[in-house]
Coordinates of C-alpha atoms and ligand atoms in Angstrom, one line a residue:
M1 CA 11.7 -5.5 -40.3
P2 CA 10.7 -3.1 -37.5
G3 CA 10.9 -4.7 -34.0
F4 CA 8.2 -4.5 -31.3
S5 CA 10.0 -1.5 -29.8
D6 CA 9.7 0.4 -33.1
L7 CA 6.0 -0.5 -33.3
A8 CA 5.3 0.4 -29.7
R9 CA 4.0 3.8 -28.7
S10 CA 7.0 5.9 -28.4
W11 CA 7.1 6.5 -24.6
V12 CA 6.3 3.0 -23.4
S13 CA 9.8 1.6 -23.4
G14 CA 10.9 4.6 -21.2
L15 CA 8.3 3.9 -18.5
G16 CA 9.7 3.0 -15.0
V17 CA 9.2 -0.4 -13.6
Y18 CA 8.0 -1.1 -10.0
E19 CA 10.5 -3.2 -8.1
P20 CA 8.5 -5.7 -6.1
G21 CA 9.7 -7.6 -3.0
R22 CA 11.4 -10.8 -4.1
P23 CA 9.5 -14.1 -3.9
I24 CA 10.7 -16.3 -1.1
E25 CA 11.2 -19.3 -3.3
E26 CA 13.5 -17.4 -5.7
V27 CA 15.7 -16.1 -2.9
A28 CA 15.9 -19.5 -1.3
R29 CA 17.1 -21.1 -4.5
E30 CA 19.6 -18.3 -5.3
M31 CA 21.0 -18.2 -1.8
G32 CA 21.3 -22.0 -1.4
F33 CA 18.7 -22.5 1.3
A34 CA 17.1 -26.0 1.4
S35 CA 13.6 -24.7 1.4
A36 CA 11.5 -21.5 1.2
D37 CA 10.6 -22.1 4.9
D38 CA 14.2 -21.1 5.8
I39 CA 13.6 -17.6 4.5
I40 CA 11.5 -14.9 6.1
K41 CA 10.1 -12.1 4.0
L42 CA 9.6 -8.8 5.7
A43 CA 9.6 -6.8 2.5
S44 CA 6.1 -6.1 1.3
N45 CA 4.1 -5.0 4.3
E46 CA 2.0 -8.2 4.2
N47 CA 0.2 -9.6 7.3
S48 CA 2.6 -11.9 9.1
L49 CA -0.3 -13.7 10.7
G50 CA -1.4 -14.9 7.3
P51 CA -4.9 -14.6 5.9
S52 CA -8.0 -14.2 8.0
P53 CA -8.9 -17.8 9.0
K54 CA -12.5 -17.1 8.1
A55 CA -11.4 -16.1 4.6
V56 CA -9.5 -19.4 4.3
V57 CA -12.7 -21.3 5.1
A58 CA -14.6 -19.2 2.6
M59 CA -12.0 -19.9 -0.1
R60 CA -12.2 -23.6 0.4
A61 CA -15.9 -23.5 0.1
V62 CA -15.9 -21.7 -3.2
A63 CA -12.9 -23.6 -4.7
R64 CA -15.2 -26.1 -6.5
R65 CA -17.1 -23.3 -8.3
M66 CA -14.0 -21.8 -9.9
H67 CA -15.2 -23.0 -13.4
L68 CA -17.8 -20.2 -13.2
Y69 CA -17.1 -16.5 -13.9
P70 CA -17.3 -14.3 -10.9
D71 CA -20.0 -11.7 -10.3
G72 CA -18.5 -8.9 -12.2
G73 CA -20.2 -6.3 -10.2
A74 CA -19.2 -7.9 -6.8
F75 CA -22.8 -7.4 -5.6
Y76 CA -22.5 -9.1 -2.2
L77 CA -19.1 -7.6 -1.3
R78 CA -20.3 -4.1 -2.2
E79 CA -23.5 -4.6 -0.2
A80 CA -21.5 -5.8 2.8
L81 CA -19.0 -2.9 2.5
A82 CA -21.8 -0.4 2.2
R83 CA -23.4 -1.7 5.4
K84 CA -20.1 -1.6 7.3
L85 CA -19.0 1.8 6.0
H86 CA -22.4 3.5 6.0
V87 CA -22.2 4.4 2.3
K88 CA -24.3 3.3 -0.7
P89 CA -23.3 0.3 -2.8
G90 CA -23.2 2.8 -5.7
Q91 CA -20.4 4.6 -4.0
L92 CA -18.2 1.5 -4.1
L93 CA -16.0 0.0 -6.8
I94 CA -14.0 -3.3 -6.3
G95 CA -10.6 -3.6 -8.0
T96 CA -7.8 -6.1 -8.2
G97 CA -6.0 -4.5 -5.3
S98 CA -5.8 -0.7 -4.9
N99 CA -3.2 -0.8 -7.6
E100 CA -5.8 -1.4 -10.2
L101 CA -8.0 1.4 -8.8
I102 CA -5.1 3.8 -9.0
E103 CA -4.8 2.8 -12.7
F104 CA -8.6 3.5 -13.1
I105 CA -8.0 6.9 -11.7
G106 CA -5.3 7.4 -14.4
H107 CA -7.7 6.2 -17.1
V108 CA -10.4 8.5 -16.1
F109 CA -8.7 11.7 -14.9
L110 CA -5.1 11.9 -16.2
G111 CA -3.6 12.6 -19.6
E112 CA -1.2 14.8 -21.5
G113 CA -1.1 18.4 -20.4
M114 CA -2.3 17.4 -16.9
N115 CA -0.4 16.7 -13.7
L116 CA -0.8 14.9 -10.4
V117 CA 0.6 16.1 -7.1
M118 CA 2.1 13.7 -4.6
A119 CA 4.7 13.7 -1.8
D120 CA 8.2 12.9 -2.9
R121 CA 8.4 9.9 -0.6
A122 CA 4.9 8.6 -1.0
F123 CA 3.8 5.3 -2.7
V124 CA 5.7 5.2 -6.0
V125 CA 2.9 3.6 -8.0
Y126 CA 1.1 7.1 -8.3
K127 CA 4.0 8.4 -10.4
L128 CA 4.3 5.2 -12.4
V129 CA 0.6 5.4 -13.3
G130 CA 0.9 9.2 -14.0
D131 CA 3.7 8.4 -16.4
M132 CA 1.7 5.7 -18.1
F133 CA -1.0 8.2 -19.0
R134 CA 1.6 10.8 -19.9
A135 CA 0.6 13.2 -17.1
G136 CA 3.3 15.1 -15.2
T137 CA 4.0 14.4 -11.6
V138 CA 4.7 17.2 -9.2
L139 CA 6.8 15.8 -6.3
V140 CA 6.4 17.8 -3.1
P141 CA 9.1 17.3 -0.4
M142 CA 7.9 15.8 2.8
R143 CA 8.4 17.4 6.2
E144 CA 10.0 15.0 8.7
F145 CA 9.0 12.1 6.6
T146 CA 5.3 13.3 6.7
H147 CA 3.1 14.7 4.0
D148 CA 3.4 18.5 4.0
L149 CA -0.2 19.3 3.0
D150 CA 0.4 23.1 2.9
A151 CA 3.2 22.6 0.4
M152 CA 1.1 20.2 -1.6
L153 CA -1.7 22.8 -1.8
A154 CA 0.9 25.4 -2.9
A155 CA 2.1 23.0 -5.6
I156 CA -1.3 22.6 -7.3
T157 CA -1.5 24.3 -10.7
G158 CA -4.3 24.8 -13.2
E159 CA -3.3 21.5 -14.8
T160 CA -3.5 19.5 -11.6
R161 CA -6.3 16.9 -11.7
V162 CA -5.4 14.6 -8.8
V163 CA -3.6 14.9 -5.5
F164 CA -2.6 11.6 -3.9
I165 CA -2.2 11.4 -0.1
A166 CA -1.3 8.0 1.3
N167 CA -2.5 8.0 4.8
P168 CA -0.8 6.3 6.6
N169 CA 2.0 6.5 4.0
N170 CA 4.2 3.8 2.6
P171 CA 7.3 3.7 3.0
T172 CA 7.5 6.2 5.8
G173 CA 4.8 4.8 8.1
T174 CA 3.7 8.3 9.1
M175 CA 0.2 9.9 8.9
V176 CA -1.6 13.2 8.9
G177 CA -4.4 13.7 11.3
G178 CA -8.1 14.3 10.6
A179 CA -7.9 18.0 11.4
E180 CA -5.1 18.6 8.9
L181 CA -7.0 16.7 6.2
E182 CA -10.1 18.7 6.9
S183 CA -8.2 21.9 6.5
F184 CA -6.6 20.6 3.3
L185 CA -10.0 19.6 1.8
H186 CA -11.4 22.9 2.8
R187 CA -8.8 24.7 0.7
V188 CA -8.2 22.4 -2.2
P189 CA -9.4 24.0 -5.5
D190 CA -12.6 22.6 -7.1
H191 CA -10.8 21.3 -10.2
V192 CA -8.7 18.8 -8.2
I193 CA -9.7 15.3 -6.9
T194 CA -8.1 14.3 -3.7
V195 CA -7.3 10.6 -3.5
L196 CA -6.9 9.3 0.1
D197 CA -5.1 6.0 -0.1
E198 CA -5.9 4.3 3.1
A199 CA -4.3 0.9 2.4
Y200 CA -3.2 0.6 6.1
I201 CA -6.0 2.4 7.9
E202 CA -7.5 -0.7 9.6
L203 CA -4.2 -1.3 11.4
L204 CA -5.0 1.8 13.5
D205 CA -7.2 1.7 16.5
P206 CA -10.7 2.8 15.3
A207 CA -10.5 5.9 17.5
L208 CA -7.4 7.0 15.6
Q209 CA -8.8 6.5 12.1
P210 CA -9.8 9.9 10.6
D211 CA -13.4 9.9 9.5
T212 CA -12.8 10.4 5.8
L213 CA -15.8 8.5 4.5
R214 CA -18.0 11.4 5.5
Y215 CA -16.3 13.4 2.7
V216 CA -17.8 10.9 0.3
R217 CA -21.2 11.1 1.9
E218 CA -20.9 14.9 1.6
G219 CA -20.3 14.5 -2.2
R220 CA -16.8 16.1 -2.1
N221 CA -14.2 15.5 -4.9
V222 CA -12.6 12.7 -2.9
I223 CA -11.8 9.1 -3.7
I224 CA -10.8 6.8 -0.8
L225 CA -8.8 3.7 -1.6
R226 CA -8.6 0.6 0.7
T227 CA -7.4 -2.9 0.3
F228 CA -7.7 -6.4 1.7
S229 CA -4.0 -6.9 1.1
K230 CA -2.7 -5.6 4.4
T231 CA -4.7 -5.9 7.6
Y232 CA -6.9 -8.7 6.2
G233 CA -3.9 -10.7 4.9
L234 CA -5.2 -11.3 1.4
A235 CA -2.5 -9.7 -0.8
G236 CA -2.2 -12.8 -3.0
L237 CA -5.9 -12.5 -4.0
R238 CA -5.6 -8.9 -5.3
I239 CA -8.7 -7.3 -4.0
G240 CA -9.4 -3.7 -2.8
Y241 CA -12.0 -1.0 -3.2
A242 CA -12.6 2.6 -3.9
V243 CA -15.2 4.7 -2.1
A244 CA -16.3 7.9 -3.9
P245 CA -19.4 9.8 -4.9
E246 CA -21.6 7.9 -7.4
E247 CA -20.7 10.1 -10.3
C248 CA -17.1 9.3 -9.9
I249 CA -17.7 5.5 -9.4
H250 CA -19.8 5.5 -12.7
L251 CA -16.8 6.9 -14.6
M252 CA -14.4 4.5 -13.1
Q253 CA -16.8 1.6 -13.9
R254 CA -16.4 2.5 -17.6
V255 CA -12.7 1.6 -17.6
R256 CA -13.1 -1.6 -15.6
Q257 CA -12.9 -5.0 -17.4
P258 CA -16.2 -7.0 -16.8
F259 CA -14.6 -9.7 -14.6
N260 CA -11.7 -7.8 -13.0
T261 CA -11.9 -9.4 -9.6
T262 CA -12.0 -13.1 -8.9
A263 CA -14.8 -15.1 -7.3
M264 CA -12.4 -16.4 -4.7
G265 CA -11.2 -12.9 -3.9
Q266 CA -14.7 -11.7 -3.4
A267 CA -15.6 -14.6 -1.2
A268 CA -12.5 -14.3 0.9
A269 CA -12.9 -10.5 1.3
L270 CA -16.6 -10.9 2.4
A271 CA -15.5 -13.4 5.1
A272 CA -12.5 -11.4 6.2
L273 CA -14.6 -8.3 6.6
E274 CA -16.5 -10.1 9.4
D275 CA -13.3 -11.3 11.1
E276 CA -12.8 -8.7 13.8
E277 CA -10.8 -11.1 15.8
H278 CA -8.1 -11.4 13.1
V279 CA -8.0 -7.6 12.7
E280 CA -7.5 -7.2 16.5
R281 CA -4.8 -9.9 16.6
T282 CA -3.1 -8.2 13.7
R283 CA -3.2 -4.8 15.5
R284 CA -1.7 -6.3 18.6
L285 CA 1.0 -8.0 16.7
V286 CA 2.0 -4.8 14.9
K287 CA 1.9 -2.7 18.1
D288 CA 4.1 -5.2 20.0
G289 CA 6.4 -5.7 17.0
L290 CA 7.0 -1.9 16.6
V291 CA 7.9 -1.7 20.3
D292 CA 10.5 -4.5 19.9
F293 CA 12.0 -2.9 16.8
E294 CA 12.2 0.6 18.3
K295 CA 13.8 -0.8 21.4
A296 CA 16.4 -2.7 19.4
F297 CA 17.1 0.2 17.0
R298 CA 17.7 2.5 20.0
K299 CA 20.1 -0.1 21.5
M300 CA 21.9 -0.4 18.2
G301 CA 22.1 3.4 17.9
L302 CA 20.1 3.5 14.6
E303 CA 17.8 6.3 13.6
F304 CA 14.3 5.3 12.6
V305 CA 11.1 7.0 11.6
P306 CA 8.4 6.3 14.3
S307 CA 5.6 4.3 12.5
V308 CA 1.9 3.8 13.0
V309 CA 1.7 0.8 10.7
N310 CA 3.2 -2.6 10.0
F311 CA 6.5 -1.5 8.7
I312 CA 9.3 0.8 9.8
L313 CA 12.0 2.8 8.1
V314 CA 15.4 2.6 9.7
K315 CA 18.7 4.2 8.7
V316 CA 21.4 1.6 8.5
G317 CA 23.8 3.3 6.0
K318 CA 24.2 1.9 2.4
G319 CA 20.7 0.3 2.6
R320 CA 21.1 -1.9 -0.6
E321 CA 24.3 -3.5 0.7
V322 CA 22.6 -4.2 4.1
F323 CA 19.6 -5.6 2.2
E324 CA 21.8 -7.9 0.2
A325 CA 23.8 -9.1 3.2
M326 CA 20.6 -9.8 5.2
Q327 CA 19.2 -11.7 2.3
K328 CA 22.2 -14.0 2.4
L329 CA 21.2 -14.7 6.0
G330 CA 17.7 -15.6 4.8
V331 CA 15.9 -12.3 5.8
I332 CA 14.3 -10.3 3.0
V333 CA 13.7 -6.6 3.7
R334 CA 13.4 -3.7 1.3
P335 CA 16.1 -1.3 0.3
M336 CA 14.9 2.3 0.0
D337 CA 17.0 3.7 -2.8
P338 CA 14.0 3.8 -5.2
Y339 CA 12.6 6.4 -2.7
R340 CA 16.0 8.3 -2.7
L341 CA 16.7 7.0 0.8
P342 CA 19.9 5.1 0.0
D343 CA 20.9 4.7 3.6
H344 CA 17.5 3.3 4.8
I345 CA 15.8 -0.1 4.7
R346 CA 12.1 -0.7 5.4
I347 CA 11.2 -3.7 7.5
T348 CA 7.7 -5.2 7.7
V349 CA 6.7 -6.2 11.2
G350 CA 6.6 -9.9 11.5
T351 CA 5.8 -12.4 14.2
R352 CA 7.9 -12.2 17.3
V353 CA 10.1 -15.0 16.1
Q354 CA 10.6 -13.4 12.7
N355 CA 11.3 -10.0 14.2
R356 CA 14.0 -11.5 16.4
R357 CA 15.6 -13.3 13.5
C358 CA 15.5 -10.1 11.5
L359 CA 17.1 -8.1 14.2
R360 CA 19.8 -10.7 14.7
A361 CA 20.6 -10.7 11.0
L362 CA 20.7 -6.9 11.0
E363 CA 23.1 -6.9 14.0
T364 CA 25.3 -9.5 12.3
V365 CA 25.5 -7.5 9.1
L366 CA 26.2 -4.2 10.8
A367 CA 28.8 -5.8 13.1
A368 CA 30.6 -7.4 10.2
R369 CA 30.6 -4.1 8.4
A370 CA 32.0 -2.3 11.4
G371 CA 34.6 -5.1 11.8
G372 CA 35.5 -4.8 8.1
Q373 CA 35.8 -1.0 8.4
A374 CA 38.0 -1.3 11.5
T375 CA 40.4 -3.6 9.7
A376 CA 40.3 -1.8 6.4
Ligands
LIG401 C1 0.1 3.0 0.2 C2 -0.2 1.9 -0.6 N1 -1.3 1.9 -1.5 C3 -1.6 0.9 -2.2 C4 -0.9 -0.3 -2.2 C5 -1.3 -1.4 -3.1 O1 -2.0 -2.4 -2.5 P1 -2.9 -3.5 -3.2 O2 -2.3 -4.8 -2.8 O3 -4.2 -3.3 -2.7 O4 -2.7 -3.2 -4.7 C6 0.1 -0.4 -1.3 C7 0.9 -1.7 -1.3 O5 2.0 -1.8 -0.8 C8 0.5 0.7 -0.5 O6 1.5 0.6 0.3

């Protein structure tokens, strides 16, 4: 009898799998900690302050209505976003995190015989989605851990349909400025859609955020992706949005399931959007945390990539070993070998207490290794 693998479409079993940050509870159990509270997770660029308190109130208020299906079109959330961003509701699409929106882009624009262009150390999900739709991926080397937009332009072929630019980028924490983006968009060929993934954009002071929404208002071939997972602290609810010209949104609507986002997610996102205080507190926490990390890395003699967002890439040597040893001390960070940076780890900025504990764990692990090497 043929097995499921024999019956599956031939390429599916060969698809890569995203390696997520490990759940705290699982690590606690495995490492013999009494409770998940003994573990700190600085692995997935979540908001260490937690969800927007206003969002928590809104979630409680809607909890009793969870027997009802959500508003599939997310009318109120799109209206609120449209007002805030000065775009039309028809230029917005809500998804279960930007991950789902990336998949919609694959459904609509990618297939066999086509390719996507991305930086070699940009968010890995673009390639995973490209593979899923059997499109090729052209990986363009970064320059000093930053998108090299000229090289990306040069890599575009007649088969290219989408260029992904994560700005700021995960996992490098770097960004390209508004003028560079403008120059890129000016030169990108008409047959190519530029996706600007702005998952972390709200962490920047507003004056430093490139005004990319105007490209949508101008009707250019641009899709902007944003999420409530990071700055708004709602990663567990899975809610994000795309902003693009209406024609593009119409197409992406065709591949969306009728009730893709949850009612609780929509309610929380609506409330979080109004919570400027939480956004401000988050920005301050990240700014202070980055200063502390950079200072400590300098003292420890570790190279790092200066970051503009809530995580930082640091070169520790044999990153996976360091990740495993830190995990034994109850601190979860992210090894970077999937990004071909085997000597790096990525650390999410936590609260001051969490950052201190993380740095202590890192120091302990590196000291033990240096001791081991000295006696070996
Ligand atoms: C650059 C980038 N884009 C998109 C995402 C996905 O975010 P979401 O939780 O909205 O799916 C992430 C999450 O880590 C990210 O780093």
